[in-house]
mmCIF file of N, CA and C in Angstrom:
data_model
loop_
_atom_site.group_PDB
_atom_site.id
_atom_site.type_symbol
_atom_site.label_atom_id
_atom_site.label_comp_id
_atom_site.label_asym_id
_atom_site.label_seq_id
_atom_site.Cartn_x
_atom_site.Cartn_y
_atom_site.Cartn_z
ATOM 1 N N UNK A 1 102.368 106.661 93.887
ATOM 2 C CA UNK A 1 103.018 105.365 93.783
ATOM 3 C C UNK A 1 104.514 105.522 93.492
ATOM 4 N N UNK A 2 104.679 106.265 92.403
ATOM 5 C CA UNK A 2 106.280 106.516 92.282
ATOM 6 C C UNK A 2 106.925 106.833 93.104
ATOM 7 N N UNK A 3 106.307 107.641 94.772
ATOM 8 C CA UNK A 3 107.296 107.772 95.586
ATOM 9 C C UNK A 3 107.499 107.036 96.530
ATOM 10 N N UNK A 4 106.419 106.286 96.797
ATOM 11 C CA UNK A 4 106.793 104.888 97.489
ATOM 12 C C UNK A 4 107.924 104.103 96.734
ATOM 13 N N UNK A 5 107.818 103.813 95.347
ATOM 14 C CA UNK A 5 108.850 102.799 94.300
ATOM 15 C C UNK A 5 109.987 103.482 94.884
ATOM 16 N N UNK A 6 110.081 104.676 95.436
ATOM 17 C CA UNK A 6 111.744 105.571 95.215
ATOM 18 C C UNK A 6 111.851 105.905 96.906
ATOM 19 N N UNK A 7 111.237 105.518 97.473
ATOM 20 C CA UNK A 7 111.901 105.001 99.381
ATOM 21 C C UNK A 7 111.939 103.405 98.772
ATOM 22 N N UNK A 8 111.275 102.194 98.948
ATOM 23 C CA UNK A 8 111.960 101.336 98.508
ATOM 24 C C UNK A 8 113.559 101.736 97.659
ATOM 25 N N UNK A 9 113.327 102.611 96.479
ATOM 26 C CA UNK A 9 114.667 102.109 95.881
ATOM 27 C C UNK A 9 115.945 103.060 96.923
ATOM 28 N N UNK A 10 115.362 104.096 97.496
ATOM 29 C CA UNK A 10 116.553 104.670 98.529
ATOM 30 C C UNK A 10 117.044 103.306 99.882
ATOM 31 N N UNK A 11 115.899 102.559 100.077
ATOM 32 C CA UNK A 11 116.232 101.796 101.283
ATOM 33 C C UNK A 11 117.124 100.649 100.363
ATOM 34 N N UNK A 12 117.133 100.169 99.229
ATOM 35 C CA UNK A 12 117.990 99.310 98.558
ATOM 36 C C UNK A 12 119.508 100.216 98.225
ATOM 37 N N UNK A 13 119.209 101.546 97.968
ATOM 38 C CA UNK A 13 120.638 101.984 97.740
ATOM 39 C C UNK A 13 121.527 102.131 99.141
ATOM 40 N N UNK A 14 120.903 102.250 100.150
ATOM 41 C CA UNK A 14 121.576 101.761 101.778
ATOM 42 C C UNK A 14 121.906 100.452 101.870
ATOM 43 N N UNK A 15 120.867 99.667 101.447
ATOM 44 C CA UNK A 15 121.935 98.142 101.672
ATOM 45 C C UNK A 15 122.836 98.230 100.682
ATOM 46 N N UNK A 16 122.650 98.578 99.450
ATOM 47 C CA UNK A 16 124.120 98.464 98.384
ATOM 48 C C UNK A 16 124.905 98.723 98.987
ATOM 49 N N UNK A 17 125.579 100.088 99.502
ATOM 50 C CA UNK A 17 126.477 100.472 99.697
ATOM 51 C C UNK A 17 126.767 99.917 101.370
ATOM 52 N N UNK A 18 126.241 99.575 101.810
ATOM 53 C CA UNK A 18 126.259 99.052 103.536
ATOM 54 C C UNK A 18 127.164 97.755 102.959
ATOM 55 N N UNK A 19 126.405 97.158 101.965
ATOM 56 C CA UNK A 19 126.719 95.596 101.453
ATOM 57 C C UNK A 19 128.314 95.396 100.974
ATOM 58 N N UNK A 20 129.011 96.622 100.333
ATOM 59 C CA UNK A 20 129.946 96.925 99.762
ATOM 60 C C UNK A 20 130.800 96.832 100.940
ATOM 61 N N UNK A 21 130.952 97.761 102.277
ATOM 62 C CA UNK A 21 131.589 97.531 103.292
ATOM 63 C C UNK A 21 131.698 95.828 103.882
ATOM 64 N N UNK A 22 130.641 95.345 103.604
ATOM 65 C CA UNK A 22 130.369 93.874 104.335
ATOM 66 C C UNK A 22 131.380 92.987 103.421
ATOM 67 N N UNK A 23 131.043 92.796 102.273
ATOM 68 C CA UNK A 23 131.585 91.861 101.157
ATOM 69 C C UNK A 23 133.059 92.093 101.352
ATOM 70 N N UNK A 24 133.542 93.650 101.437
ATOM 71 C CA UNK A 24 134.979 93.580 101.576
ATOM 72 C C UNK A 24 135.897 93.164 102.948
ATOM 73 N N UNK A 25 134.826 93.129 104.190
ATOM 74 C CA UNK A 25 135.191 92.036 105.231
ATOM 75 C C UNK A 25 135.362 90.648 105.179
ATOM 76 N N UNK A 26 134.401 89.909 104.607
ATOM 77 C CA UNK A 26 134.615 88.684 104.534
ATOM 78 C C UNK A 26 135.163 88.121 102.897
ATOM 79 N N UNK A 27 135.251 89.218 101.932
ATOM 80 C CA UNK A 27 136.121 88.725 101.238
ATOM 81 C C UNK A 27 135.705 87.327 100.057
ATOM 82 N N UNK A 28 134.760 87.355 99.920
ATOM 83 C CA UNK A 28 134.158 85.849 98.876
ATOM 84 C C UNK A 28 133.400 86.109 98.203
ATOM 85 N N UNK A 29 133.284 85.324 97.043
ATOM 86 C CA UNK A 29 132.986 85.692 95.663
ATOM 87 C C UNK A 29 130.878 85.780 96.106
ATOM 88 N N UNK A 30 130.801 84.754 97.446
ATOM 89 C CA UNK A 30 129.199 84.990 97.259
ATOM 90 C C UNK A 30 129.093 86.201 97.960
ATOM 91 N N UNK A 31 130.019 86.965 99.155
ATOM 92 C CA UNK A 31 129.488 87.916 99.544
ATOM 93 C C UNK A 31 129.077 89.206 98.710
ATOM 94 N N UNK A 32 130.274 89.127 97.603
ATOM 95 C CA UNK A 32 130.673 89.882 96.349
ATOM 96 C C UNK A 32 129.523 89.735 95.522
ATOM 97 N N UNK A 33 128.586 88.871 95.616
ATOM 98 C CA UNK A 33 127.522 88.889 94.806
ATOM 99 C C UNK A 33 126.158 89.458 95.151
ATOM 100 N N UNK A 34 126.321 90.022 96.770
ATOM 101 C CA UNK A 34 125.191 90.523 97.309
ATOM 102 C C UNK A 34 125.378 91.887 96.369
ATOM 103 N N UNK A 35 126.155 92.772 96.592
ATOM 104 C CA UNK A 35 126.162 94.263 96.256
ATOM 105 C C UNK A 35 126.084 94.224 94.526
ATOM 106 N N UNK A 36 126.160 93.500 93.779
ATOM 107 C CA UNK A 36 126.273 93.332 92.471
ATOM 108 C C UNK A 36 124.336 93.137 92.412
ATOM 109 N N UNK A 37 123.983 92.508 92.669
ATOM 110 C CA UNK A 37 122.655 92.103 92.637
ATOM 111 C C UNK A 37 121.405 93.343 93.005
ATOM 112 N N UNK A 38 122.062 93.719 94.326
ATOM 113 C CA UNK A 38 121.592 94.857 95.033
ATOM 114 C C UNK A 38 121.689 96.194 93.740
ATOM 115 N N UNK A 39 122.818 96.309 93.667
ATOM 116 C CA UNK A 39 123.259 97.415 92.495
ATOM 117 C C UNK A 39 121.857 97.214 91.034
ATOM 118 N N UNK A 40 121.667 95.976 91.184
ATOM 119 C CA UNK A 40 120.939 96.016 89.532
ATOM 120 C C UNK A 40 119.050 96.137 90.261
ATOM 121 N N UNK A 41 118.965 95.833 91.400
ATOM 122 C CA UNK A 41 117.602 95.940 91.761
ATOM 123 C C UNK A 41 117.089 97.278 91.878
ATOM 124 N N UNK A 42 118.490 98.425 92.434
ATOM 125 C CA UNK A 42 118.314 99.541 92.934
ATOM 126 C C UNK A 42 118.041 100.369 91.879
ATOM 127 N N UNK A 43 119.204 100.237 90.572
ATOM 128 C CA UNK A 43 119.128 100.845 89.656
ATOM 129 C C UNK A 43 117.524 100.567 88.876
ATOM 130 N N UNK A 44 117.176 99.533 89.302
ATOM 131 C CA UNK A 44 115.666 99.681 88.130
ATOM 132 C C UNK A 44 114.354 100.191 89.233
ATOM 133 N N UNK A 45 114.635 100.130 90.176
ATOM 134 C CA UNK A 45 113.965 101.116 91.244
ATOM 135 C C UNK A 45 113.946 102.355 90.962
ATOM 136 N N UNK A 46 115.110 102.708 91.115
ATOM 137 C CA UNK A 46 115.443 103.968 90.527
ATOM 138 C C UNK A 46 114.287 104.575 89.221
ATOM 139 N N UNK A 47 114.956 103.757 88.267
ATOM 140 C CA UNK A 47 114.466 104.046 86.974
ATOM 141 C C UNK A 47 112.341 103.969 86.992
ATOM 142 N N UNK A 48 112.259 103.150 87.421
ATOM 143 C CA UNK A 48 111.095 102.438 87.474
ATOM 144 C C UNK A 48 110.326 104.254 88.467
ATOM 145 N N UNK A 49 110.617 104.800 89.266
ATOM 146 C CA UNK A 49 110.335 105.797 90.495
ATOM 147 C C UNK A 49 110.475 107.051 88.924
ATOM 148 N N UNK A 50 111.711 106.808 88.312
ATOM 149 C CA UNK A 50 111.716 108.169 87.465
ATOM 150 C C UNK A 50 110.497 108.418 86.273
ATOM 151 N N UNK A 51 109.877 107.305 86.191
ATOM 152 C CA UNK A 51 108.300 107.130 85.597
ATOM 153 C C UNK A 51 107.554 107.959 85.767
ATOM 154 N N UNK A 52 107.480 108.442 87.331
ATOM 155 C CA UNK A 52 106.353 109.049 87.316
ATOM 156 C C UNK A 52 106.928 110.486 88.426
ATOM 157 N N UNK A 53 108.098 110.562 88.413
ATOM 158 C CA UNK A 53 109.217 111.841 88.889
ATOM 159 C C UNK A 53 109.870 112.432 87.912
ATOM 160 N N UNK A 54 110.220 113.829 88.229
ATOM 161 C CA UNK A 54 110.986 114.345 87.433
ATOM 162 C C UNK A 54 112.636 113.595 87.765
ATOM 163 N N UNK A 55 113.566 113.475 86.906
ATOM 164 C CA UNK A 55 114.645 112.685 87.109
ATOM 165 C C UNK A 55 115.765 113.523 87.939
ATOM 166 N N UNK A 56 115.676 114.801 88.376
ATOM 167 C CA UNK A 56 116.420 115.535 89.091
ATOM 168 C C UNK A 56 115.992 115.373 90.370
ATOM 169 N N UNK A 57 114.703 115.551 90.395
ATOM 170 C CA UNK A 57 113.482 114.973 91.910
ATOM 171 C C UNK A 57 114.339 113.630 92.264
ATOM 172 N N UNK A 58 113.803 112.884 91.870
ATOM 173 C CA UNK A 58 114.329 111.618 91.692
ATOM 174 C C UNK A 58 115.333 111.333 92.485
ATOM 175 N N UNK A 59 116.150 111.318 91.430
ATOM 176 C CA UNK A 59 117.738 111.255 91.719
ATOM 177 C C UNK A 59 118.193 112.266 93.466
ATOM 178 N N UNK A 60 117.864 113.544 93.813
ATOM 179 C CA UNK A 60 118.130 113.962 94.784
ATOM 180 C C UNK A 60 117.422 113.469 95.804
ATOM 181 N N UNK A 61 116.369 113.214 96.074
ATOM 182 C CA UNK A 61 115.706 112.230 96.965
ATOM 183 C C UNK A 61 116.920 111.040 97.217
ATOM 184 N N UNK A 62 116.882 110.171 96.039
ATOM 185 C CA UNK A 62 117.617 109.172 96.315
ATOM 186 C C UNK A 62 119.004 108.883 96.474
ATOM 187 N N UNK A 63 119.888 110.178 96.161
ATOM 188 C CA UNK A 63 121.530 110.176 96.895
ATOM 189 C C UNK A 63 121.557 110.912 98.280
ATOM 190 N N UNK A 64 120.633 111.843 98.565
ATOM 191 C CA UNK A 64 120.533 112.382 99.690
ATOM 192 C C UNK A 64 120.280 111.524 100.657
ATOM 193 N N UNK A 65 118.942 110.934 101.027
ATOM 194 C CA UNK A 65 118.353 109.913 101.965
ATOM 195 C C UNK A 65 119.588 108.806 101.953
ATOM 196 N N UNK A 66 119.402 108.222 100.574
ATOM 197 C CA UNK A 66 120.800 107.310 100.623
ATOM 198 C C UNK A 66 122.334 107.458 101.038
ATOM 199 N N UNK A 67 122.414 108.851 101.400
ATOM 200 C CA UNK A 67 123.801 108.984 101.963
ATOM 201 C C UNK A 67 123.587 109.405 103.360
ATOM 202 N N UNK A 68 122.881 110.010 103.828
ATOM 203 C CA UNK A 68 122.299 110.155 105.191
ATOM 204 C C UNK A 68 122.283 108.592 105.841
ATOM 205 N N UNK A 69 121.384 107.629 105.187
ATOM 206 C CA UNK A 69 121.403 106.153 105.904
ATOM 207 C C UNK A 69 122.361 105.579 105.657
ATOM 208 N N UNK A 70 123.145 105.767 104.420
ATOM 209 C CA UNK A 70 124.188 104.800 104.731
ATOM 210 C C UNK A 70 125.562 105.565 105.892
ATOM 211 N N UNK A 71 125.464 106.846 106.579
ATOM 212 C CA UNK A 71 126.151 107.227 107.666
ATOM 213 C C UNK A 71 125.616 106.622 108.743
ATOM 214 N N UNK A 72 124.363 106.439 109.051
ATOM 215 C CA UNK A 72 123.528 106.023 110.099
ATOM 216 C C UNK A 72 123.943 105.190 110.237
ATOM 217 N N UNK A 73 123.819 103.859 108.924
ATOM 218 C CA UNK A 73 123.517 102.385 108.541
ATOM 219 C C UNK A 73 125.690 101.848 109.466
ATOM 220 N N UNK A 74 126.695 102.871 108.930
ATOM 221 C CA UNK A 74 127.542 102.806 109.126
ATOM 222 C C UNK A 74 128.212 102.990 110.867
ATOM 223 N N UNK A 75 127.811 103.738 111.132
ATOM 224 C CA UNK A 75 127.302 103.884 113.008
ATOM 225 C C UNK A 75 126.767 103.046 113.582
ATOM 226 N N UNK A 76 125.939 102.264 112.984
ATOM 227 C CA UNK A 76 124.909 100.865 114.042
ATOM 228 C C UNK A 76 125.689 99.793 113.369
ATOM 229 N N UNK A 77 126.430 99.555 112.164
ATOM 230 C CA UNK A 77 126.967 98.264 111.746
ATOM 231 C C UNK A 77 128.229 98.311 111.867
ATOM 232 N N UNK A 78 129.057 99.112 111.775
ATOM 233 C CA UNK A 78 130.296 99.085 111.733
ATOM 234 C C UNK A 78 131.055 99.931 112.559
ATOM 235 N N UNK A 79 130.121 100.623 113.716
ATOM 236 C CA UNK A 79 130.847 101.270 114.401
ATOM 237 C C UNK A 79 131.506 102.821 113.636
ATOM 238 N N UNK A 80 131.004 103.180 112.702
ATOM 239 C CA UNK A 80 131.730 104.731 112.291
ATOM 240 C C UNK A 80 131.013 105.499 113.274
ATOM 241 N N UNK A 81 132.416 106.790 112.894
ATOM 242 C CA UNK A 81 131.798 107.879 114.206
ATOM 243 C C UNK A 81 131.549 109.074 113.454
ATOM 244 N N UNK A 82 130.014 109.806 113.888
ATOM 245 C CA UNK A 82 129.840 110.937 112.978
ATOM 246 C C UNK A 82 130.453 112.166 114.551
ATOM 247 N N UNK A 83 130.571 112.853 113.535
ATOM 248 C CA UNK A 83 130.878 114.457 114.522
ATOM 249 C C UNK A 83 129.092 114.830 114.896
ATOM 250 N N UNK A 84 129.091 115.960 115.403
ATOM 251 C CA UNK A 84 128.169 117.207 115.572
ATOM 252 C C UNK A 84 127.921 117.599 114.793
ATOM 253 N N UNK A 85 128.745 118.158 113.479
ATOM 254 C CA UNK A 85 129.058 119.419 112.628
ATOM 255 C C UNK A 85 128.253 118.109 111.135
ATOM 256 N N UNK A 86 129.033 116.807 111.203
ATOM 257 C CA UNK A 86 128.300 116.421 110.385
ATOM 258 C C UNK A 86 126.483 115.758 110.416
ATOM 259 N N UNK A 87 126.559 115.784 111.892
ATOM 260 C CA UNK A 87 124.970 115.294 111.697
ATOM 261 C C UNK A 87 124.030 116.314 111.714
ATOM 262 N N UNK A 88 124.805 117.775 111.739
ATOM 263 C CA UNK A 88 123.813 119.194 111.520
ATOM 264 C C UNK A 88 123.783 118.644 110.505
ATOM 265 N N UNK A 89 125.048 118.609 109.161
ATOM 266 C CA UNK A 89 124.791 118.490 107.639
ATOM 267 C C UNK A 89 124.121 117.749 107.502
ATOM 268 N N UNK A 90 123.793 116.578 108.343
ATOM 269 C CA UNK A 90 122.961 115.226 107.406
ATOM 270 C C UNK A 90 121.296 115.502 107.769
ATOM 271 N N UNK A 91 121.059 116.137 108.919
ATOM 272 C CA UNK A 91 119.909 116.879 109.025
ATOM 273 C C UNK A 91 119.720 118.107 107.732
ATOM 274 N N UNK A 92 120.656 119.034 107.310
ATOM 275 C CA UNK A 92 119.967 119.602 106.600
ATOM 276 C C UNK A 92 119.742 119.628 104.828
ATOM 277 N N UNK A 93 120.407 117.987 105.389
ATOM 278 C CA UNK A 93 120.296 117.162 103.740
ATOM 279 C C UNK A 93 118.673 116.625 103.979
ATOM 280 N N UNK A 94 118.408 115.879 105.322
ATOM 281 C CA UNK A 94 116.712 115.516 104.942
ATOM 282 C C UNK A 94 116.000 116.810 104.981
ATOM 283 N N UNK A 95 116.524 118.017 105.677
ATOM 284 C CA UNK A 95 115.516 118.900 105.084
ATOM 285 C C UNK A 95 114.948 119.417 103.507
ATOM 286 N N UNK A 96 116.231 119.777 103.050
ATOM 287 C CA UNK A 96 116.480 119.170 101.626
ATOM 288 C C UNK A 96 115.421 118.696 100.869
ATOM 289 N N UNK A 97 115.197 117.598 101.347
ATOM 290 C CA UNK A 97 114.580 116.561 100.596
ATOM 291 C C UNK A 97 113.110 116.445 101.145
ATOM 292 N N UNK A 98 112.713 116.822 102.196
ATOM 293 C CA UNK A 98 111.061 117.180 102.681
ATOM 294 C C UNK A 98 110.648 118.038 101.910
ATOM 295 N N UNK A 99 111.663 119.233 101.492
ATOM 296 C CA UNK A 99 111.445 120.501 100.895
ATOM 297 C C UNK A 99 111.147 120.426 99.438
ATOM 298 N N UNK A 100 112.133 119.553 98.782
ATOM 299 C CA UNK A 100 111.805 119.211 97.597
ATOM 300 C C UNK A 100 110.839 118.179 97.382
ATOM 301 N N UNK A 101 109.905 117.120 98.913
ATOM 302 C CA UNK A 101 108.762 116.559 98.529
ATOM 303 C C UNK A 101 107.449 117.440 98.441
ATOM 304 N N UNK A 102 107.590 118.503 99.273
ATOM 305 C CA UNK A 102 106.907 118.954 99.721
ATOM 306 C C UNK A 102 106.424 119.890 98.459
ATOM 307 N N UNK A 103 107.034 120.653 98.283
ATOM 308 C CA UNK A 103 107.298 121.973 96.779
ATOM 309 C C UNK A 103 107.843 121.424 95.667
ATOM 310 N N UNK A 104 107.429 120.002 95.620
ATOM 311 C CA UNK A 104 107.794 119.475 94.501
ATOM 312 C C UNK A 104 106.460 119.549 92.994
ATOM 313 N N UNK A 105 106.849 119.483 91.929
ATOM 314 C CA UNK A 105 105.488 118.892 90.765
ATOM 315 C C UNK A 105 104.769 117.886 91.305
ATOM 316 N N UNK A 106 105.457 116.888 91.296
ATOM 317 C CA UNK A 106 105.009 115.504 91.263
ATOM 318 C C UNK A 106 104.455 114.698 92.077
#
């Protein structure tokens, strides 16, 4: 169960930070309130996943995946451009993280 709670809370730390790019386009106090909101759901995701994970597990699962999608998330929404050289790296960040589900305790 805890690692389901901690893909939910990785797929909320992609909209945070996706949300952060958005809010600073349009500029208004409600867009400004998506990523603030997002920020406090993610963080108790987070926390809530470290229950039943070790908090290093945890935590690397969830900046890894979360920085991998929010490059992706940034390519299909906003048009960023990844290289070659970086989508080897972002591949061998999810390996990474199979590796540490896989040969993990928990």
């Amino acid at each position: 169960m805890s690692w389901a709670i901690l893909a939910v809370a990785v797929v909320t730390e992609i909209c945070w930070a996706l949300s952060l790019k958005w809010a600073a386009t349009l500029a208004t106090w409600q867009a400004s309130s998506v990523p603030i909101i997002l920020s406090f759901v993610n963080m108790g995701l987070l926390a809530l996943a470290m229950r039943g994970l070790p908090a290093g597990t945890a935590y690397a699962v969830w900046t890894g995946l979360g920085a991998v999608g929010v490059i992706i998330g940034g390519v299909i929404f906003f048009g960023d451009k990844v290289s070659l050289i970086q989508a080897c790296f972002m591949a061998l960040t999810v390996i990474g993280v199979v590796g540490t589900k896989l040969f993990g305790q928990a």
